[in-house]
XYZ file of C-alpha atoms in Angstrom:
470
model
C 102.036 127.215 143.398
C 100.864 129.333 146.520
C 98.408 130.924 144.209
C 97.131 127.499 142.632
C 96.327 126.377 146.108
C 94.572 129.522 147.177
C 92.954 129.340 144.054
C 91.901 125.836 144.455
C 91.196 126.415 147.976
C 89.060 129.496 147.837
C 86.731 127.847 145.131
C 86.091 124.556 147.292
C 85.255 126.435 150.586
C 82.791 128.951 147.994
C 81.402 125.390 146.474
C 80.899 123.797 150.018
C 81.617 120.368 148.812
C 82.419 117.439 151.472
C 85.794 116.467 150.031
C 88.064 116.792 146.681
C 91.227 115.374 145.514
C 93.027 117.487 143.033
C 96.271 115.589 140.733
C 98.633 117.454 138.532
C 101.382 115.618 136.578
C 103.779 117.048 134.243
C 106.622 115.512 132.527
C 108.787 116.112 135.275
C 106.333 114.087 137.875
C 104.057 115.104 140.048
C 103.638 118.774 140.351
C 100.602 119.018 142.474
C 98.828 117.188 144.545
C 96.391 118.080 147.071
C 93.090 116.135 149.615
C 90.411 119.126 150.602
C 87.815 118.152 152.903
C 86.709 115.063 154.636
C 86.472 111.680 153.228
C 84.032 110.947 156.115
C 82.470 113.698 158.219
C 81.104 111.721 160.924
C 84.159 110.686 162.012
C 86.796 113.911 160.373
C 88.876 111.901 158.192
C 90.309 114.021 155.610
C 91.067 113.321 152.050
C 95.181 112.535 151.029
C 96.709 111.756 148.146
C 95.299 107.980 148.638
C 92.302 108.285 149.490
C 90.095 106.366 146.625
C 86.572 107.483 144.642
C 84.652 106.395 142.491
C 85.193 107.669 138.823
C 82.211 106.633 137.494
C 82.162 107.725 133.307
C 85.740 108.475 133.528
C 85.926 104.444 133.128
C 84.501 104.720 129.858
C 87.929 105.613 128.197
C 89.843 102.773 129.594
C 86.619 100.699 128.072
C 87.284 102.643 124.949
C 91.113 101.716 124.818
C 90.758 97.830 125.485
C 88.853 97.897 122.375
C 91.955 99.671 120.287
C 94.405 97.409 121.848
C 92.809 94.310 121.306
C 92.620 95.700 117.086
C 96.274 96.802 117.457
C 96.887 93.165 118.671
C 94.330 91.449 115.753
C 92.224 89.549 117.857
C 89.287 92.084 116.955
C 88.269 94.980 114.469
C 87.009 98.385 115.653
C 84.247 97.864 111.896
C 83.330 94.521 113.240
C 79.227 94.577 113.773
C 77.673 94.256 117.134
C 75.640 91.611 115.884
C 79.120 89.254 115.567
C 79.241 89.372 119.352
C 75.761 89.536 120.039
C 73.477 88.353 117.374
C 70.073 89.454 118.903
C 71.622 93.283 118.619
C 69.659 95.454 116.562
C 68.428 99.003 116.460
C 65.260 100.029 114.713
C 65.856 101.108 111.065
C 69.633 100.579 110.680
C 71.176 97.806 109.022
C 73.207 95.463 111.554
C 76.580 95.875 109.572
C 76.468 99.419 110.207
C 75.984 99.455 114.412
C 79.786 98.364 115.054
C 82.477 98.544 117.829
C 83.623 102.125 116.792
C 80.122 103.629 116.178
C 79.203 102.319 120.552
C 82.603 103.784 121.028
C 81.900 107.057 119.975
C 77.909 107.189 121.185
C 77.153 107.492 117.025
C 75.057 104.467 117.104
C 71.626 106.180 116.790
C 70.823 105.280 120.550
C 69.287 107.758 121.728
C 69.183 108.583 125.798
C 67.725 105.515 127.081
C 66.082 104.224 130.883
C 68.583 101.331 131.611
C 71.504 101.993 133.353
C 68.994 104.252 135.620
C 66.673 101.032 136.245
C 69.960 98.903 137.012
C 70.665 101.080 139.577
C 67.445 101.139 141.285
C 66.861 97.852 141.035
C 70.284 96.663 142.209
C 71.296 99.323 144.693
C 70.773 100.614 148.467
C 68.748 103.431 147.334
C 66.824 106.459 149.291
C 63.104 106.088 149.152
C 62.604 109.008 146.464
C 60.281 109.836 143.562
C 63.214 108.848 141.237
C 63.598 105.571 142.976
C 59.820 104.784 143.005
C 59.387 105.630 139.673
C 62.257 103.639 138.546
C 61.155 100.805 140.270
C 57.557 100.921 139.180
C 59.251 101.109 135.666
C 62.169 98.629 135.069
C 60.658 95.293 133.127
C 63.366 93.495 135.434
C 66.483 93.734 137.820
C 68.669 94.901 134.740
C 71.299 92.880 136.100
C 72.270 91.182 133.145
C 73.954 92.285 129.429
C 71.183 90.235 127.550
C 68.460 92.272 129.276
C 70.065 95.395 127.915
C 70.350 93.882 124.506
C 67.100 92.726 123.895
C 65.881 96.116 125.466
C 67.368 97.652 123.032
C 66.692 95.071 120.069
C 63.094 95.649 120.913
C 62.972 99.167 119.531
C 60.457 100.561 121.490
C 62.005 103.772 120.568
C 63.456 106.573 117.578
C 67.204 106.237 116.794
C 68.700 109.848 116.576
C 69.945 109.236 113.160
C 71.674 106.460 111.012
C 74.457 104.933 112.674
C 77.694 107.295 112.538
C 75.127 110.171 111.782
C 75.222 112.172 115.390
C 76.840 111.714 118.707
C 74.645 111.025 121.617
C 75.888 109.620 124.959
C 75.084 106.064 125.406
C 75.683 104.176 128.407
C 74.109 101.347 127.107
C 76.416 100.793 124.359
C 79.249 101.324 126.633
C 77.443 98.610 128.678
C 77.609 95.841 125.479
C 80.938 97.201 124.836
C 82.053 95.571 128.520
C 80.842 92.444 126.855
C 82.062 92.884 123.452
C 85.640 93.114 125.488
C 85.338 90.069 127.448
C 84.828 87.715 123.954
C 87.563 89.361 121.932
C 90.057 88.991 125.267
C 89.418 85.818 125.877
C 89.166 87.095 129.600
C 86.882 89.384 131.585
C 87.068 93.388 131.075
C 87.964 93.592 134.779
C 91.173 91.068 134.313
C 92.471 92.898 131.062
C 92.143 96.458 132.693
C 94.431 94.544 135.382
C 96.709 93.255 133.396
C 97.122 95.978 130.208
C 96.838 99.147 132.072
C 96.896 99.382 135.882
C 99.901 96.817 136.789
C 101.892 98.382 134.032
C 101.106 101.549 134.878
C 101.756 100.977 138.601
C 97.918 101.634 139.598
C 98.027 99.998 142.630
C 94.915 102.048 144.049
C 92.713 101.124 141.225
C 90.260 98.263 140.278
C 87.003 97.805 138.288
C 84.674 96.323 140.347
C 80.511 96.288 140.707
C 79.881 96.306 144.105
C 82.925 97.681 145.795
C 83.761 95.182 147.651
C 87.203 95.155 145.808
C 87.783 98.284 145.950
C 87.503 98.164 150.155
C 89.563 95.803 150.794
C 92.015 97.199 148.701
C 91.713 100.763 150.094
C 91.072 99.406 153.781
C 90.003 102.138 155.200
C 90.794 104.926 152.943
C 88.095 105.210 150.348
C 85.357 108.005 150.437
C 81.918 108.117 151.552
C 79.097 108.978 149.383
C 77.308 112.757 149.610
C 74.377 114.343 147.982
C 71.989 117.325 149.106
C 68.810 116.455 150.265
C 65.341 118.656 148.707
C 66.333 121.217 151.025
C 70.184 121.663 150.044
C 71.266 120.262 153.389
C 74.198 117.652 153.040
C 73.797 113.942 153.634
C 75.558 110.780 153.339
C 75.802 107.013 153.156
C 78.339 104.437 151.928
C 75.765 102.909 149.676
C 77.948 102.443 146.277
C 75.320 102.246 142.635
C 75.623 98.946 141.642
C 74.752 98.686 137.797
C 76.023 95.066 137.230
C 75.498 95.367 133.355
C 77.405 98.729 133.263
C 80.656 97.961 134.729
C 83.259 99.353 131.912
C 80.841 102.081 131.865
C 80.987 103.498 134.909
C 82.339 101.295 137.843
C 86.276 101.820 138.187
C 87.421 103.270 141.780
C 91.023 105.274 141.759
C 92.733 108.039 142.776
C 93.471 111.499 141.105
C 97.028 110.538 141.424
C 96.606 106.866 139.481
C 94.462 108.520 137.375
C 97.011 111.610 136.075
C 99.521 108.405 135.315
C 96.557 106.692 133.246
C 96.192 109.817 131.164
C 100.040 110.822 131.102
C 100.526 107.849 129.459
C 98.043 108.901 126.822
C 99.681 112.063 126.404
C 102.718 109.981 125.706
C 101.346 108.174 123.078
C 101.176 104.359 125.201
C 104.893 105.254 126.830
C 105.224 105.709 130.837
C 108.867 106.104 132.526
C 110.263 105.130 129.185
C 108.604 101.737 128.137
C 106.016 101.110 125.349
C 103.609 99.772 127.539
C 100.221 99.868 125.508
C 100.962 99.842 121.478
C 101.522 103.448 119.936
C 98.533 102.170 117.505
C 96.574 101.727 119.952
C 96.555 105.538 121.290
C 96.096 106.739 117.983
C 93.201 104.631 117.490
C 91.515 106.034 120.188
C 92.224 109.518 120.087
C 94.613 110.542 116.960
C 94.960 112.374 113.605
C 91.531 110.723 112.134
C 89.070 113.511 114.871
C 89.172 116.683 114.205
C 91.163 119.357 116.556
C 89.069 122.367 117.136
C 87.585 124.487 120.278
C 84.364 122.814 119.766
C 84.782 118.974 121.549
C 85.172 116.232 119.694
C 83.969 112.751 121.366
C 86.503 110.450 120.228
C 86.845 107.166 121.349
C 86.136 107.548 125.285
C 87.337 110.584 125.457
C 86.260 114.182 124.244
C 89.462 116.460 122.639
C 89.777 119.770 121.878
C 91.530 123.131 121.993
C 92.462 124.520 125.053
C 94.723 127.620 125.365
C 95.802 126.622 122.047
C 96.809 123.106 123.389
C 94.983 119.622 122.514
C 93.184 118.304 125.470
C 91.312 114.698 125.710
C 89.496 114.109 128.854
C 86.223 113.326 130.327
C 83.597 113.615 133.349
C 81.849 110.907 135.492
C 78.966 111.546 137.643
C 77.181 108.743 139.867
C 75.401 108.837 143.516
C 78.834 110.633 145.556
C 80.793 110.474 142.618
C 81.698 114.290 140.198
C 84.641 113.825 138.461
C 86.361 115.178 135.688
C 89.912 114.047 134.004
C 92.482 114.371 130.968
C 95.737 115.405 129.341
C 97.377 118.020 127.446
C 99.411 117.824 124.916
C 103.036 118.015 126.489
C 102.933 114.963 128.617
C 100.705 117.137 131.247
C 97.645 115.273 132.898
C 95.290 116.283 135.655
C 92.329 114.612 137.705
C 90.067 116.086 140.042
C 87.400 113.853 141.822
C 85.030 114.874 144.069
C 82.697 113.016 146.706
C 79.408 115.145 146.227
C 77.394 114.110 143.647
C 75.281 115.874 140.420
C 77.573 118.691 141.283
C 80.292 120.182 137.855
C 84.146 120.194 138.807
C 85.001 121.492 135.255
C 85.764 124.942 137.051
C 89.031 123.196 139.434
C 89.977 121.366 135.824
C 90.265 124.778 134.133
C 92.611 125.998 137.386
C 94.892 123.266 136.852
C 94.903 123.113 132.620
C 95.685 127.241 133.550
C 98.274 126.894 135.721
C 100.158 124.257 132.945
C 99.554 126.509 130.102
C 100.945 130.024 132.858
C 97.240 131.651 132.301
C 95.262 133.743 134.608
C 94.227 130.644 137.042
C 90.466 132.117 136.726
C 90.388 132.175 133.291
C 87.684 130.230 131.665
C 87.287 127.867 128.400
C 83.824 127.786 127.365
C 83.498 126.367 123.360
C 80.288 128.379 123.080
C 79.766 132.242 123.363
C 76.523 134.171 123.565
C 77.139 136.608 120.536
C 74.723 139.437 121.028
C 72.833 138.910 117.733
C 69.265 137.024 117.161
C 68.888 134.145 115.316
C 66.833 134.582 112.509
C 64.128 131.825 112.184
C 63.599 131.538 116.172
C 60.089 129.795 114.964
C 61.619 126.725 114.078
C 62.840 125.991 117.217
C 59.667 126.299 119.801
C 58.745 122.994 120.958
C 59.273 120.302 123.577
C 62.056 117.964 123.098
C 62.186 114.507 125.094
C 64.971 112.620 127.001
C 63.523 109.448 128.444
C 66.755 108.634 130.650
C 65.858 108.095 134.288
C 63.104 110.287 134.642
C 61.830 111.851 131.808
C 63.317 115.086 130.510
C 61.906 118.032 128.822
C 63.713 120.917 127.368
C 60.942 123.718 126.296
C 61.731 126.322 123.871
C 59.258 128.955 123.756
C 59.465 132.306 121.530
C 57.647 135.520 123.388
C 58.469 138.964 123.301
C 60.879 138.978 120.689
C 63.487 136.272 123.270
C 63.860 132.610 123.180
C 63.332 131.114 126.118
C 61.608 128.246 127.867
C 62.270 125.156 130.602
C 65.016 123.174 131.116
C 64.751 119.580 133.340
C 61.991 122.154 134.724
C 63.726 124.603 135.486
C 63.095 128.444 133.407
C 66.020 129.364 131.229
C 66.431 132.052 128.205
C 68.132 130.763 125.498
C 71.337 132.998 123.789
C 72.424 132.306 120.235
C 76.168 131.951 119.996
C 76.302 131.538 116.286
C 74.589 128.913 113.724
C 72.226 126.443 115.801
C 74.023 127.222 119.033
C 72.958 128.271 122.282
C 73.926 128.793 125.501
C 70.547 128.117 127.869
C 71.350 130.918 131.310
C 69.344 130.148 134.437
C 66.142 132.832 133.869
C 66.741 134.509 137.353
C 70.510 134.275 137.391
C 71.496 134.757 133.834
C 74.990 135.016 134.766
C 74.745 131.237 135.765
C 74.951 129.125 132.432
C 72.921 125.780 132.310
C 73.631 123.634 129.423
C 74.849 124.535 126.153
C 72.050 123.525 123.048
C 72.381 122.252 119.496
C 69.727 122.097 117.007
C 69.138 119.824 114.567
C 66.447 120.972 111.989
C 64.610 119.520 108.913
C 61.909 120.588 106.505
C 61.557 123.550 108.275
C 61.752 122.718 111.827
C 64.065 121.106 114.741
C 63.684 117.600 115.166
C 65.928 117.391 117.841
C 68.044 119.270 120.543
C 71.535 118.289 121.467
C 71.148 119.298 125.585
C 75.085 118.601 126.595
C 75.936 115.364 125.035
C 72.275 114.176 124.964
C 70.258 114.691 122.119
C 66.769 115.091 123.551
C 63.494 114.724 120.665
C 60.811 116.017 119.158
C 57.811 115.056 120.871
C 55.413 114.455 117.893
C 52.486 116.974 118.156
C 55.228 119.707 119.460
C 56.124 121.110 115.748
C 55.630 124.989 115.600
């Protein structure tokens, strides 16, 4: 335990983030718990054990699991088509049976990374005057304040799908967004209400609540709740208590908790629906979201909220959440073992403080790491087929470059130089080009007739753009 917390310690102070809150929970309870830093700076509060974030993605799973209960229950079908809750629904080129609840679930709609959710923020949100915010508001058609904005953005198909619904995974907030809505119809009540109800009263979340603006969540944490940090263009720290509102986008990314109401959420998970003994969400249910029918393997697999895999030779489901002040990053392992960690600095990764914690469960050097994809030394052998520029239009646009000279991929990431090692079939890991011990993102390729059509950058799949080919 000493060493966890100099562990834990040592990293934050190296990281120089504001404030963290660190959860672990094992069968036995709570076996670690821990506030670093300052919930406020300006006036030296620290984080505890109560102190409440935002989780921002990490709400997609509890999005993901209303959906499961409400099929365990019959009042709705995981193959039912969008277009029964929303008949205006369509994507481009797939037939409207095919886009259903499961396929939004698991981002294998054929959406590709879209500018919505970053538009809803912008348009609804105390915002610094930036060239992301400019742009964005110079942008957005509307306030994207409502669902049936979203939809009909999206029915207008002024875009490429990745791929026939089901075909490939690529993180969608926007489905996530209709599946809010989807929720609400087959409840009979609003997302935020069943959330209430199904999962955090049962559960004994008293310190969490899905809510847009906030406003819930402060008078529920009185004063207790975290302010908001990001680094300026210079790296210098600064803050606000401006919270993204997204109205559209609230089972997407708009729950507020703690890490220690979050490690009972995902216990429970572990547990397959049972916490301190009771059945409190239906065994199907779990196994709906994340059982037998996903594969197990070291390589993630994006279930139904949440990603699984192998860890240490032990299934883990969990996921991350980034907003303005908000890095988080959650799950469980097998075992009834469940850790959060949430931060208050945003766009920064706390997947380094999740591997501690999943390493001090499994009795592993605590500085061990768990990375799916290895650089393996060798070259890939048609390196032509990948040079191009591939698209992301989410937010600002965003290229990734790939660019064969000297015998060594290399190229641009989100502008930033980066050489590109294979790691085995169309996988890469993309190093910073200065720092190469510093890794990036991790790249798929998807090729046809000769040539990639696509890169999967992360969970994104990022395009083609059409006069790019080799």
């Amino acid at each position: 335990m000493k060493e966890l917390e100099a562990r834990l310690e040592e990293r934050f102070r190296k990281r120089g983030y504001p404030g963290m809150s660190v959860c672990i929970r094992g069968p036995e309870g709570i076996l670690y718990e821990k506030g670093f830093g300052y919930r406020s700076i300006e006036h030296r509060k620290p984080v505890d054990a109560d102190t409440v974030f935002g989780i921002a993605s990490m709400s997609k799973s509890m999005t993901a699991l209303a959906c499961c209960i409400l099929q365990a229950e019959g009042k709705m079908s995981l193959e039912d088509p969008v277009v029964n809750y929303f008949p205006n629904f369509h994507i481009p080129g797939a037939p409207d049976e095919c886009v259903t609840v499961r396929t939004l679930a698991m981002h294998r709609s054929g959406l590709p990374p879209m500018e919505p959710l970053e538009w809803s923020i912008a348009m609804n949100s105390k915002e610094r005057d930036t060239h992301w915010y400019r742009e964005m508001v110079r942008t957005a058609p509307n306030k994207m304040d409502r669902i049936e904005q979203i939809v009909d953005y999206i029915s207008a198909g002024n875009y490429e799908s990745v791929g026939a619904p089901g075909e490939y995974m690529s993180y969608s907030n926007e489905g996530y967004a209709v599946l809010s809505y989807i929720v609400d119809q087959a409840a009979g009540i609003t997302l935020e209400e069943f959330l209430k109800k199904r999962i955090f009263e049962p559960l004994g979340m008293t310190r969490t609540v899905l809510d847009v603006d906030c406003s819930e969540a402060r008078a529920m944490a009185g004063d207790n709740i975290t302010s908001l940090f990001e680094r300026d263009d210079d790296g210098k720290l600064i803050w606000d208590d401006n919270w993204s509102i997204l109205p559209p986008f609230r089972g997407c990314a708009c729950v507020k908790s703690t890490a220690k109401d979050m490690t009972r959420y995902y216990q429970m998970l572990s547990n397959g629906g049972v916490w301190e003994g009771k059945q409190v969400i239906p065994a199907e249910a779990v196994e709906l979201m994340i059982g037998k029918a996903f594969p197990l393997r070291k390589k993630y697999y994006y279930c139904m909220g949440l990603e699984k895999s192998l860890i240490g030779g032990k299934m883990v489901c969990q996921h991350s959440g980034g907003l303005h002040g908000v890095s988080t990053q959650g799950g469980f392992m097998e075992g009834g073992y469940s850790v959060a960690v949430l931060c208050n600095e945003g766009d920064v990764d706390v997947e380094e403080f999740q591997w501690i914690c999943y390493n001090y469960i499994l009795g592993l050097p605590l500085e061990t790491e768990h990375y799916w994809a290895v650089p393996s030394g060798g070259t890939f052998s048609r390196p032509e087929m990948l040079v191009g520029d591939y698209l992301a239009r989410e937010g600002l646009p965003a290229h990734c470059v790939v660019e064969w000279k000297d015998g060594a991929l290399s190229g641009t990431y989100q502008d930033k130089p980066v050489l590109l090692c294979w790691c085995g079939q169309n996988i890469f890991v993309a190093v910073d080009a200065k720092n190469p011990e510093k890794r990036v993102t991790t790249l798929r390729f998807y090729t046809r007739n000769g040539f990639a059509w696509g890169v999967k950058c992360g969970s994104r799949i990022y395009q083609r753009v059409a006069d790019a080919r080799p």
